[in-house]
JSON list of C-alpha atoms in Angstrom, two decimals:
[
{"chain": "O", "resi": 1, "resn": "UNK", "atom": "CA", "xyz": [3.00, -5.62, -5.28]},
{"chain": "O", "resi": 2, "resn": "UNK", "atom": "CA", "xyz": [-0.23, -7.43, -6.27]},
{"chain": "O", "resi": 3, "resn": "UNK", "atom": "CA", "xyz": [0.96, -7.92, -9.62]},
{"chain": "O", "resi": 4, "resn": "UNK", "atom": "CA", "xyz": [3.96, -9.48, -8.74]},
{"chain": "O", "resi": 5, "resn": "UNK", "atom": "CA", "xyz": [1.68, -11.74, -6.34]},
{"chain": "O", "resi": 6, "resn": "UNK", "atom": "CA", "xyz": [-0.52, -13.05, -9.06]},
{"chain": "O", "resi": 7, "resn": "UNK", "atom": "CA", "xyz": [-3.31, -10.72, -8.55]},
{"chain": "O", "resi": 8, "resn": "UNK", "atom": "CA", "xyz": [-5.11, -7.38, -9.99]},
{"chain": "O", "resi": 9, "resn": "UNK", "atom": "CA", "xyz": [-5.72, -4.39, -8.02]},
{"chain": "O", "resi": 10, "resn": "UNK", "atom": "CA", "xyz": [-9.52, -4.26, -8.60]},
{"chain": "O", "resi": 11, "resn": "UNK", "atom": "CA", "xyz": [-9.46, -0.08, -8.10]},
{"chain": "O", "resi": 12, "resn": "UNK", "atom": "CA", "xyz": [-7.60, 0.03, -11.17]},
{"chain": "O", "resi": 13, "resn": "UNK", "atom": "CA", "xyz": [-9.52, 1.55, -14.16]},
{"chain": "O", "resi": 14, "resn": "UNK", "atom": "CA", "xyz": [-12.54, 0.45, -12.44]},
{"chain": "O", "resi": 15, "resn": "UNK", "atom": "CA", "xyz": [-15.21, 3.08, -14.19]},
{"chain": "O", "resi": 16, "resn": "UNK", "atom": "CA", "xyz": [-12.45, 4.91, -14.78]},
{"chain": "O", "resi": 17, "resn": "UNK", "atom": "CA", "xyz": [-10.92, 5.17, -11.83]},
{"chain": "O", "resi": 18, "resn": "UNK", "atom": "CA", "xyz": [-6.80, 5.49, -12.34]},
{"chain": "O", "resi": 19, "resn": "UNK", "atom": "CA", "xyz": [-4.98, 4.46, -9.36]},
{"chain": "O", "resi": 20, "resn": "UNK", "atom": "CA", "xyz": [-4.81, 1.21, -8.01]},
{"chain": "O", "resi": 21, "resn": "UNK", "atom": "CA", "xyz": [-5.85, 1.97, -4.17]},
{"chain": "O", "resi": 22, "resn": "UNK", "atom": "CA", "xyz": [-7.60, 4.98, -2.48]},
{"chain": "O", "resi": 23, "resn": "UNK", "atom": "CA", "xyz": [-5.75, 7.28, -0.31]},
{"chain": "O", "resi": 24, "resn": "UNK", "atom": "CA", "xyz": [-8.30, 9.33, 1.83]},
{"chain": "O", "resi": 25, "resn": "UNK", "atom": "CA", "xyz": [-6.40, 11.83, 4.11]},
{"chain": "O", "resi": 26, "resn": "UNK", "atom": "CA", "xyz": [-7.72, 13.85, 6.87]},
{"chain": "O", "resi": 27, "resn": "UNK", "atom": "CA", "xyz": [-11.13, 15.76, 5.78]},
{"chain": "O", "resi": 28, "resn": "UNK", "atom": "CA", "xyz": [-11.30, 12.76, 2.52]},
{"chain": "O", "resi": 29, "resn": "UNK", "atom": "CA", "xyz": [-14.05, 10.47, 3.52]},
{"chain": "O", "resi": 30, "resn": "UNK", "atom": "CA", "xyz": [-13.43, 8.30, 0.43]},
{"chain": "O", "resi": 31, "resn": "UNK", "atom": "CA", "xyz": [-12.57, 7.61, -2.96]},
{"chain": "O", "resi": 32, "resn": "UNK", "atom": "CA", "xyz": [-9.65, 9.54, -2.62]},
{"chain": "O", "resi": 33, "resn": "UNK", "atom": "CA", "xyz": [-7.09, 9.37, -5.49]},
{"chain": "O", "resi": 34, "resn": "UNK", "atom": "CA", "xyz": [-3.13, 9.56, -4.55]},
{"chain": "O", "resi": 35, "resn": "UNK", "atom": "CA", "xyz": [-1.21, 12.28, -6.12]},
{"chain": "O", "resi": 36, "resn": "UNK", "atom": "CA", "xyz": [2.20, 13.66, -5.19]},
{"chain": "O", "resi": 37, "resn": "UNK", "atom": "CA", "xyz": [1.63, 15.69, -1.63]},
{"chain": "O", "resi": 38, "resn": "UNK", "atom": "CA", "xyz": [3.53, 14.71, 1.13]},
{"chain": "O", "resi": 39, "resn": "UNK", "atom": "CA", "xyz": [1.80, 13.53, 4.13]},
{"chain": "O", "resi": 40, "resn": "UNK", "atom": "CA", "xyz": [2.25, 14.70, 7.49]},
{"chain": "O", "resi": 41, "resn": "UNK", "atom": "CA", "xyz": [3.02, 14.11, 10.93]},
{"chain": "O", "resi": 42, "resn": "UNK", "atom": "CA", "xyz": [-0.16, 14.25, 12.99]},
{"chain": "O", "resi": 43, "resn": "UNK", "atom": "CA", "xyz": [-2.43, 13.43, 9.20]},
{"chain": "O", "resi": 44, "resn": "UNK", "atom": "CA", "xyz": [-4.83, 10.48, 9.13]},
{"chain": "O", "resi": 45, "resn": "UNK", "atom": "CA", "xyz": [-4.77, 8.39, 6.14]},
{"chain": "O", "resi": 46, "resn": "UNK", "atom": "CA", "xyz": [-7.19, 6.09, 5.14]},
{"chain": "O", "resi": 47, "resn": "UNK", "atom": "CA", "xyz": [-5.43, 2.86, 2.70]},
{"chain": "O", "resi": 48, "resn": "UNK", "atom": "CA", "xyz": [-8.76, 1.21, 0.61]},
{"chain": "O", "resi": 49, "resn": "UNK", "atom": "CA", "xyz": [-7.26, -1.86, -0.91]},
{"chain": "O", "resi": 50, "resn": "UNK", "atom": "CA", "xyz": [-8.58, -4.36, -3.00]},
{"chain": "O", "resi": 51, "resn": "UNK", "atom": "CA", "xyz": [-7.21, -7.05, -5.06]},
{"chain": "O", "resi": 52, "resn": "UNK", "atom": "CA", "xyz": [-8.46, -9.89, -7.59]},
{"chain": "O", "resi": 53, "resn": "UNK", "atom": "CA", "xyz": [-6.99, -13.64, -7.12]},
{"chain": "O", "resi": 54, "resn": "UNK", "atom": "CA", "xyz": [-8.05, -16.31, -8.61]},
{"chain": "O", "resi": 55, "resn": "UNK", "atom": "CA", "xyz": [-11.41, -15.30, -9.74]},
{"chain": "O", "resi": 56, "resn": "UNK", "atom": "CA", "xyz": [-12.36, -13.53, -6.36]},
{"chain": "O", "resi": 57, "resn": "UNK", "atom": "CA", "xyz": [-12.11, -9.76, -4.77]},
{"chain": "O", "resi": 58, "resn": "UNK", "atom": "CA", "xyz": [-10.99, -8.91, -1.63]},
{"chain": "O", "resi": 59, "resn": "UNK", "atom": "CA", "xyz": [-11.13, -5.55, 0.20]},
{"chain": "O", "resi": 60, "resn": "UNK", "atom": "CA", "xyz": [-10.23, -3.88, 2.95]},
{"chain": "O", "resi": 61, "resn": "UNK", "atom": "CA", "xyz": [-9.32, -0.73, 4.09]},
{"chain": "O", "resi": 62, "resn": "UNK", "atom": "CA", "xyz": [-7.81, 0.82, 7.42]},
{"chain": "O", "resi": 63, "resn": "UNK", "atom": "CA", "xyz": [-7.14, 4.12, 8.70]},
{"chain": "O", "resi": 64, "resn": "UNK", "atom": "CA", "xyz": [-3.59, 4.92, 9.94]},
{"chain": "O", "resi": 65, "resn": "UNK", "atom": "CA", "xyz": [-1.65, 8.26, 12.30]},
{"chain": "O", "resi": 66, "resn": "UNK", "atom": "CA", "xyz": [0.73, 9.29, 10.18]},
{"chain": "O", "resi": 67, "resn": "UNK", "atom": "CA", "xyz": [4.27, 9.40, 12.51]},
{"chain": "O", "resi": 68, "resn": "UNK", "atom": "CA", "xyz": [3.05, 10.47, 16.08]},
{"chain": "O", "resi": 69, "resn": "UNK", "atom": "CA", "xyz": [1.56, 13.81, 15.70]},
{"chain": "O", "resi": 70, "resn": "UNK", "atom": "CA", "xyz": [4.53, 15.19, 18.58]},
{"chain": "O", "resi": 71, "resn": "UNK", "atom": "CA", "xyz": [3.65, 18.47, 17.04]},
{"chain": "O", "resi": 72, "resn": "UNK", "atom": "CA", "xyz": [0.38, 19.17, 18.30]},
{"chain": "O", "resi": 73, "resn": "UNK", "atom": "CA", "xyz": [-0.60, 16.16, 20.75]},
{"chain": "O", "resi": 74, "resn": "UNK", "atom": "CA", "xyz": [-4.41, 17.46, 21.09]},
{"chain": "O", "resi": 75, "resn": "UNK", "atom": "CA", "xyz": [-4.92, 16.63, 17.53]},
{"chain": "O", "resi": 76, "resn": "UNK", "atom": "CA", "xyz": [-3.15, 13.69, 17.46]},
{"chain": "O", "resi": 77, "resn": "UNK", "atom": "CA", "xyz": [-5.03, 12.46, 20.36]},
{"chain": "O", "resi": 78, "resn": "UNK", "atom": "CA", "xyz": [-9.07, 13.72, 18.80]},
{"chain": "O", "resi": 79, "resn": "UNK", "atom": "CA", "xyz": [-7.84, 11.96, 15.48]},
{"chain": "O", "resi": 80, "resn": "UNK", "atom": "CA", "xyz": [-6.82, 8.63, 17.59]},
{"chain": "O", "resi": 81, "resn": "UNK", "atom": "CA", "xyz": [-10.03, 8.49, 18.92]},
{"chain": "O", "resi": 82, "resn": "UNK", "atom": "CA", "xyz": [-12.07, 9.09, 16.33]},
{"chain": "O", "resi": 83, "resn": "UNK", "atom": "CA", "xyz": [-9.63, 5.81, 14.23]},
{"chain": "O", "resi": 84, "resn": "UNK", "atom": "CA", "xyz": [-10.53, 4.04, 17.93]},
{"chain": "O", "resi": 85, "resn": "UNK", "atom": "CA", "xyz": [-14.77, 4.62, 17.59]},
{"chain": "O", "resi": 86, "resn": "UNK", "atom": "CA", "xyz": [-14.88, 3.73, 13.94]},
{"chain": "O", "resi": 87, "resn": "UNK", "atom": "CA", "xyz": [-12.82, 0.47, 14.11]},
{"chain": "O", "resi": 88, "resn": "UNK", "atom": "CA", "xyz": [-15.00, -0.16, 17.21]},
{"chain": "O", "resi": 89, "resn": "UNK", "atom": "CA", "xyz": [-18.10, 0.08, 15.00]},
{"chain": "O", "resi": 90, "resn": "UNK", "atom": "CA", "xyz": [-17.09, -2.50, 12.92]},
{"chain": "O", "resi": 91, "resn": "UNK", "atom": "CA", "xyz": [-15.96, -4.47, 15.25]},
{"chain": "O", "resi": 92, "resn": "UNK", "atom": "CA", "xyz": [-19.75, -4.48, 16.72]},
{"chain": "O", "resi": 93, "resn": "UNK", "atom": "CA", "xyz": [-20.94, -4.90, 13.51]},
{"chain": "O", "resi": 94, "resn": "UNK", "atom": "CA", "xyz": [-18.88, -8.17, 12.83]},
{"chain": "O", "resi": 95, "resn": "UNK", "atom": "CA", "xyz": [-19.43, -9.85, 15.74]},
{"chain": "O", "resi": 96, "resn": "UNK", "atom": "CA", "xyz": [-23.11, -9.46, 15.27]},
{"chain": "O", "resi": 97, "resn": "UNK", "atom": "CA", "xyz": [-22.83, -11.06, 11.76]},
{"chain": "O", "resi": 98, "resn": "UNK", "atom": "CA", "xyz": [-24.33, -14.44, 11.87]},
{"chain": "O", "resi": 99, "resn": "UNK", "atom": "CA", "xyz": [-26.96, -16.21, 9.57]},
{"chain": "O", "resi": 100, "resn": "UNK", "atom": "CA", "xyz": [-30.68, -14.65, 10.09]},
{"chain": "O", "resi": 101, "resn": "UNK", "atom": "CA", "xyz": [-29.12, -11.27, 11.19]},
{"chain": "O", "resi": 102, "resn": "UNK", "atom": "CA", "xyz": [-30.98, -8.63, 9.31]},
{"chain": "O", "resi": 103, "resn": "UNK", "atom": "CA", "xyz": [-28.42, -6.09, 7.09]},
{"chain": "O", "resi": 104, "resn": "UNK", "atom": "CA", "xyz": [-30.36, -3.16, 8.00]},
{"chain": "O", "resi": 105, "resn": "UNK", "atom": "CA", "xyz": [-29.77, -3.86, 11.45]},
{"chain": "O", "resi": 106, "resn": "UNK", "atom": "CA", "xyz": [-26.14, -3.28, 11.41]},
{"chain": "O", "resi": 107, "resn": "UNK", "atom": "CA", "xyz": [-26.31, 0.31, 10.72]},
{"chain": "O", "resi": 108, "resn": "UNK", "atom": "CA", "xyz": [-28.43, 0.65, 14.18]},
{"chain": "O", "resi": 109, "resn": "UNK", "atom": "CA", "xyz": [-25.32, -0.72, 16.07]},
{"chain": "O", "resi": 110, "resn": "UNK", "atom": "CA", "xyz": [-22.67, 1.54, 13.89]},
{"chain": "O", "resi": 111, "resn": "UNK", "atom": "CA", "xyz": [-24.38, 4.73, 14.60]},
{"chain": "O", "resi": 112, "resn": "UNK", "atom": "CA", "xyz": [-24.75, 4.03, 18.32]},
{"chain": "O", "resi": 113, "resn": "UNK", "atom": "CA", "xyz": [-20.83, 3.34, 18.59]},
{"chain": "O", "resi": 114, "resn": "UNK", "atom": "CA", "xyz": [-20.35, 6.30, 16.54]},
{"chain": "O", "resi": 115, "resn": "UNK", "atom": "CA", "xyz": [-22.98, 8.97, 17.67]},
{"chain": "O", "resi": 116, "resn": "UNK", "atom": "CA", "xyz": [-22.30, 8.41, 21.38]},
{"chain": "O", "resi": 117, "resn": "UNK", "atom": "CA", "xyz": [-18.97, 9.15, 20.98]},
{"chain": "O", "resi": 118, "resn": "UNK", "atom": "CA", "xyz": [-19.78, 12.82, 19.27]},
{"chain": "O", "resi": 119, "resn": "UNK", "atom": "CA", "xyz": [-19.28, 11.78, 15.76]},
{"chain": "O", "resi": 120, "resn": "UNK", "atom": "CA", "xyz": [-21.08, 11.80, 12.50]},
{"chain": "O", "resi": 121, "resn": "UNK", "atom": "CA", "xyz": [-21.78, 8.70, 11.06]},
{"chain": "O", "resi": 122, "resn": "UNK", "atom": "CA", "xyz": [-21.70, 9.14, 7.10]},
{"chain": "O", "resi": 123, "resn": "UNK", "atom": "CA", "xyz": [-24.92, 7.60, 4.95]},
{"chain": "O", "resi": 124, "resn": "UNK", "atom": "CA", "xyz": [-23.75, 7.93, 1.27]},
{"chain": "O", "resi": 125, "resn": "UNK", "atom": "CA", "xyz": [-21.85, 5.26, 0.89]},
{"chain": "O", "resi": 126, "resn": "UNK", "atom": "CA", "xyz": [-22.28, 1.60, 2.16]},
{"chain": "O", "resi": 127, "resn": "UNK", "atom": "CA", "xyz": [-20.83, -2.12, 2.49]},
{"chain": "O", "resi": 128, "resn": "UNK", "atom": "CA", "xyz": [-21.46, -4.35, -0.89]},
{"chain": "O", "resi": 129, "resn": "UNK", "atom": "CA", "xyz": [-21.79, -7.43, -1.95]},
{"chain": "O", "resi": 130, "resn": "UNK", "atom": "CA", "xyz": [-18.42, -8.96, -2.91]},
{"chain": "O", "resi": 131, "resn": "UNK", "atom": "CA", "xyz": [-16.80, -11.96, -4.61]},
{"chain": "O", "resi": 132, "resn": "UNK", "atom": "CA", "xyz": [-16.29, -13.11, -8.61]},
{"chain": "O", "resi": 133, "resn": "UNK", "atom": "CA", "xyz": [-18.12, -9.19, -8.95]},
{"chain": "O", "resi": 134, "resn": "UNK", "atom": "CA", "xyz": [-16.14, -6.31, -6.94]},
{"chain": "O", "resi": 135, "resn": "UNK", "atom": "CA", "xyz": [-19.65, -4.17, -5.92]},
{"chain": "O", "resi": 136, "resn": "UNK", "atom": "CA", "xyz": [-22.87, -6.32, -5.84]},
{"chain": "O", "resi": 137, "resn": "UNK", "atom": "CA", "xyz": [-25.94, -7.30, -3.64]},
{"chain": "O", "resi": 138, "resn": "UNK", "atom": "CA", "xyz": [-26.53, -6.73, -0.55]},
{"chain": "O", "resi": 139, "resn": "UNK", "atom": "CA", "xyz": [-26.31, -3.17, 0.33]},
{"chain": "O", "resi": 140, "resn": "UNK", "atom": "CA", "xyz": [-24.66, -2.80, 3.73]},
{"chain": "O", "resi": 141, "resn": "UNK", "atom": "CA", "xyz": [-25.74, 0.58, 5.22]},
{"chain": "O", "resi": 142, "resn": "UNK", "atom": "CA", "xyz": [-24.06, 1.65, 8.33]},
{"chain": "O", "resi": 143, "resn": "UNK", "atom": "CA", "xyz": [-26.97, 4.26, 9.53]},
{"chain": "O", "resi": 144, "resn": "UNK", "atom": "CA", "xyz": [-29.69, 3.26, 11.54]},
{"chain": "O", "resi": 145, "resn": "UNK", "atom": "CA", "xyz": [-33.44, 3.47, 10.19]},
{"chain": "O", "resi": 146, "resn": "UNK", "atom": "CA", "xyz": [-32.27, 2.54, 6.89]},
{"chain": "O", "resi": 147, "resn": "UNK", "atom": "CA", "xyz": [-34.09, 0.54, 4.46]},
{"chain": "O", "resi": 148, "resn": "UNK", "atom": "CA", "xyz": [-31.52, -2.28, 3.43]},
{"chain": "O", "resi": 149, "resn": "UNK", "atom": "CA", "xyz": [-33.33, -5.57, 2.72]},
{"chain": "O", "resi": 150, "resn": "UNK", "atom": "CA", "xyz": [-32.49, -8.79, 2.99]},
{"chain": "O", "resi": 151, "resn": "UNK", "atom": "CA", "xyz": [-31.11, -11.41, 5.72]},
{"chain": "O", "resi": 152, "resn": "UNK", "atom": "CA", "xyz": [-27.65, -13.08, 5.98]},
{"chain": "O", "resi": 153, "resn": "UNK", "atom": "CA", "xyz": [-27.65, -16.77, 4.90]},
{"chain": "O", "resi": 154, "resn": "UNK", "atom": "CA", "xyz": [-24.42, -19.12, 4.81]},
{"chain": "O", "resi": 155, "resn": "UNK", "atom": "CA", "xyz": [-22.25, -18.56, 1.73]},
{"chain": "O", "resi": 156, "resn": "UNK", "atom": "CA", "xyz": [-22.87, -15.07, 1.83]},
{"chain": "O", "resi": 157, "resn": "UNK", "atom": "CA", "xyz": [-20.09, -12.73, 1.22]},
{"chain": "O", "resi": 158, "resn": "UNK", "atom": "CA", "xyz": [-19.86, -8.76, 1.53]},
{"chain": "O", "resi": 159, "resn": "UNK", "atom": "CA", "xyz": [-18.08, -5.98, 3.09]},
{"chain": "O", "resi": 160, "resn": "UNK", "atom": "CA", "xyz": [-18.67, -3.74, 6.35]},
{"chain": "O", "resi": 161, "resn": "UNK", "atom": "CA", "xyz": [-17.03, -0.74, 6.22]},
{"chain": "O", "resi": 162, "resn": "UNK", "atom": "CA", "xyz": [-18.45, 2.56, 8.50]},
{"chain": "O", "resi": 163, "resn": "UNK", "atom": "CA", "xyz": [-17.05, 6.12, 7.45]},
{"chain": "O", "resi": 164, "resn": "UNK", "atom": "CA", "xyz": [-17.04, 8.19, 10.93]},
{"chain": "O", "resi": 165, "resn": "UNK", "atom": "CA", "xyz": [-16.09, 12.32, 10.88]},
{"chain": "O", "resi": 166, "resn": "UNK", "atom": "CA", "xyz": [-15.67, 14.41, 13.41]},
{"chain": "O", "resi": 167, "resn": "UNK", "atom": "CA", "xyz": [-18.58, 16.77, 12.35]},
{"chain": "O", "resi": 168, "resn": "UNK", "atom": "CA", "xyz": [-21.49, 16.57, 10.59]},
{"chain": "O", "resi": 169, "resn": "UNK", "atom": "CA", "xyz": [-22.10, 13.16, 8.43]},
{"chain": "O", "resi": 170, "resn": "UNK", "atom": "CA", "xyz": [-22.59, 14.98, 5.23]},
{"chain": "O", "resi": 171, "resn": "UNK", "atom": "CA", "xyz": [-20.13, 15.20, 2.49]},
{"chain": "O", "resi": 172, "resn": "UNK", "atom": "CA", "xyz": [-19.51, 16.74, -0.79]},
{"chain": "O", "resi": 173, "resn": "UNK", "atom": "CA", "xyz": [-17.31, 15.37, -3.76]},
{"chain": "O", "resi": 174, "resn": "UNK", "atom": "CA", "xyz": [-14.52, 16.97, -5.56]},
{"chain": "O", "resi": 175, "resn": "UNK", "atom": "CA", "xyz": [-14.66, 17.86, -9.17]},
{"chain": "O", "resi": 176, "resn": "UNK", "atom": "CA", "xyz": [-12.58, 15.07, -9.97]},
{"chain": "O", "resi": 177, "resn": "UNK", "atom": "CA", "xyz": [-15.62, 12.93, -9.57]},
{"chain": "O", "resi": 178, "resn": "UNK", "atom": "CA", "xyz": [-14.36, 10.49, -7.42]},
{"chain": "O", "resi": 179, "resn": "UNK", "atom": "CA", "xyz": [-13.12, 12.35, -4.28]},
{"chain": "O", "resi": 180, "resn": "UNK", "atom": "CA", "xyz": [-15.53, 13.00, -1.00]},
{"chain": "O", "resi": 181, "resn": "UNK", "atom": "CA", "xyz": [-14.95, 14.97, 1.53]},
{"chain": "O", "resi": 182, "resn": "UNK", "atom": "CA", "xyz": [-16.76, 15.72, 4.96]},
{"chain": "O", "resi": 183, "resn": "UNK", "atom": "CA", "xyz": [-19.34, 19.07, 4.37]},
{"chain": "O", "resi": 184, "resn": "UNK", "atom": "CA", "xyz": [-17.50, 20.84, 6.91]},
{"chain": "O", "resi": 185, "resn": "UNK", "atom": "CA", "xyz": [-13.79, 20.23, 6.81]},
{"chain": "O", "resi": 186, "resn": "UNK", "atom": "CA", "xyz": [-14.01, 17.75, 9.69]},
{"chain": "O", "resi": 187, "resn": "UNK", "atom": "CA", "xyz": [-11.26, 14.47, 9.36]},
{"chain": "O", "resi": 188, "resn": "UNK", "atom": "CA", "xyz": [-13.34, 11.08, 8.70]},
{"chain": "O", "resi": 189, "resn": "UNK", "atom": "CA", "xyz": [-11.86, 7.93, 9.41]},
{"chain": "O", "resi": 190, "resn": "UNK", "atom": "CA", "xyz": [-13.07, 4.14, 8.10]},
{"chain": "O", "resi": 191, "resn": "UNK", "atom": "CA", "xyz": [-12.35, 0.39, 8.65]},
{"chain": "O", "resi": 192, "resn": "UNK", "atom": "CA", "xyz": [-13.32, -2.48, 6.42]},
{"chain": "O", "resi": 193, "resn": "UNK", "atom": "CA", "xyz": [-13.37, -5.94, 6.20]},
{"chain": "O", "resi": 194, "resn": "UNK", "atom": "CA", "xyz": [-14.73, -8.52, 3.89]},
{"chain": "O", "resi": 195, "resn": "UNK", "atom": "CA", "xyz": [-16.64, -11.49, 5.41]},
{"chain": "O", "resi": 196, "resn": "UNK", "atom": "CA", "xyz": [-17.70, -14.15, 4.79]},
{"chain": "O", "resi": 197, "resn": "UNK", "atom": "CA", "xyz": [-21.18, -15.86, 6.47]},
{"chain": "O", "resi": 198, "resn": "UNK", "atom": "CA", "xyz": [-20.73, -19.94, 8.01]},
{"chain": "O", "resi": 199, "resn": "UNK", "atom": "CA", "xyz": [-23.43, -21.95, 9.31]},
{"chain": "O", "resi": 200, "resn": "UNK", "atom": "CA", "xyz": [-22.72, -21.15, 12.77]},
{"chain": "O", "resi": 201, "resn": "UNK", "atom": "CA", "xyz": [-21.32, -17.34, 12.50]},
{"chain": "O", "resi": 202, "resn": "UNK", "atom": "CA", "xyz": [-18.81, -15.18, 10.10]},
{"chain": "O", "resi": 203, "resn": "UNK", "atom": "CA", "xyz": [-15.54, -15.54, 9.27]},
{"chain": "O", "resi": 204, "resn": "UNK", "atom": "CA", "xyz": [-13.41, -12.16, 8.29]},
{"chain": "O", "resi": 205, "resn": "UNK", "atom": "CA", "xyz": [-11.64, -12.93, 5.20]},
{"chain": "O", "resi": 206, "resn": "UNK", "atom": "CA", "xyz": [-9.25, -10.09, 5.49]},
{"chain": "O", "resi": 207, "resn": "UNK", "atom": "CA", "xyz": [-8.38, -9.96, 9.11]},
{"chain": "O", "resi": 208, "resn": "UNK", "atom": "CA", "xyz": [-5.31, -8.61, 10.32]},
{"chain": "O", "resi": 209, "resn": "UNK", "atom": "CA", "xyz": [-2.04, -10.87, 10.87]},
{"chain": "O", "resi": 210, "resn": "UNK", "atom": "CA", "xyz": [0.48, -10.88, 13.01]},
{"chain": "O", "resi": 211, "resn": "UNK", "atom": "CA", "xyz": [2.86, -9.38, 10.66]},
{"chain": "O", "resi": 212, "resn": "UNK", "atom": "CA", "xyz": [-0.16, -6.43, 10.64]},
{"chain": "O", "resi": 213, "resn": "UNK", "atom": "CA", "xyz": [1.42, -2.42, 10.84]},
{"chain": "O", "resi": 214, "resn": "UNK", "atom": "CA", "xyz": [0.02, -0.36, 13.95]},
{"chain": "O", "resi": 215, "resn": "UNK", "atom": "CA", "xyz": [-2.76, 1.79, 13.30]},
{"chain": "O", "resi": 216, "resn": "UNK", "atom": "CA", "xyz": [-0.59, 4.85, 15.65]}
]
């Protein structure tokens, strides 16, 4: 589909990566690589897309109910609100975007969202710089007491993109080198946009449409 849109996907061989998006389901915080098992009703699946057009990246990534999880409801409904708290987080997040806003203090306002609704929010991986480059400065943490540096100016672009799990925020990778996981088994789910920073605010470069699917 990109290709035959005049773009790239940027995933694609990127440090040796070989798909062209990430498919993170259930316990998969990130990175995760598709392969050929079937997904299920009541699963959460994670899409990380990014493409290159005309010199420029964008990327985004949402976190979907696969069919309506009849089957067991309970779980359904857990994993529903877990997809509700971490698109809420960066939802906060954006709307505090705005030139002078410090990064590091983003990742205060993601782990409030996300801690006082029970979940972990995850530290080892963070928003990026993005535009002619697909991962540069600034680091966007989404923990609080972090260390980022730097304030947003106009022009800026980069991505916000929390990873929430149900347990503890700690993961562990796969031997495939590119797959994380949550430490103890518990589903994650993630949002992400890409902004851009105006004089007066931020503008999300990959918001949703009205053509957009339902997240459940």
């Amino acid at each position: 589909m990109s290709v035959m849109n005049g773009a790239y996907p940027s995933p694609r061989n990127y440090m040796g990566f070989p798909k062209s998006l990430c498919t993170s389901v259930n316990e998969v915080v990130c990175h995760g690589i598709p392969d050929a098992r079937p997904l299920e009703d009541g699963d959460i699946v994670n899409l990380d897309i990014t493409v290159y057009l005309n010199g420029y990246h964008g990327d985004l990534n949402e976190t979907y109910l696969v069919g309506t999880g009849a089957g067991d409801k309970p779980r359904a409904e857990s994993g529903k609100k877990l997809m509700a708290t971490a698109l809420e987080s960066l939802e906060l997040a954006i709307a505090s975007c705005r030139p002078g806003m410090r990064f590091r203090d983003l990742g205060e306002l993601i782990q409030g969202v996300g801690n006082n609704a029970g979940f972990g929010v995850v530290k080892d991986f963070c928003g990026h710089g993005i535009g002619s480059l697909f991962h540069c400065a600034p680091n966007v943490p989404h923990y609080a007491r972090n260390k980022a540096v730097g304030v947003m100016k106009a022009g800026m672009t980069f991505t916000i993109e929390p990873m929430l799990n149900e347990g503890t925020h700690k993961c562990k990778h796969w031997p495939d080198g590119w797959t994380a996981v949550t430490a103890d088994g518990g589903r994650s789910a993630q949002y992400e946009h890409t902004l851009a920073i105006t004089a007066s605010g931020v503008e999300v470069l990959t918001a949703r449409t009205a053509n957009s699917m339902p997240f459940y």
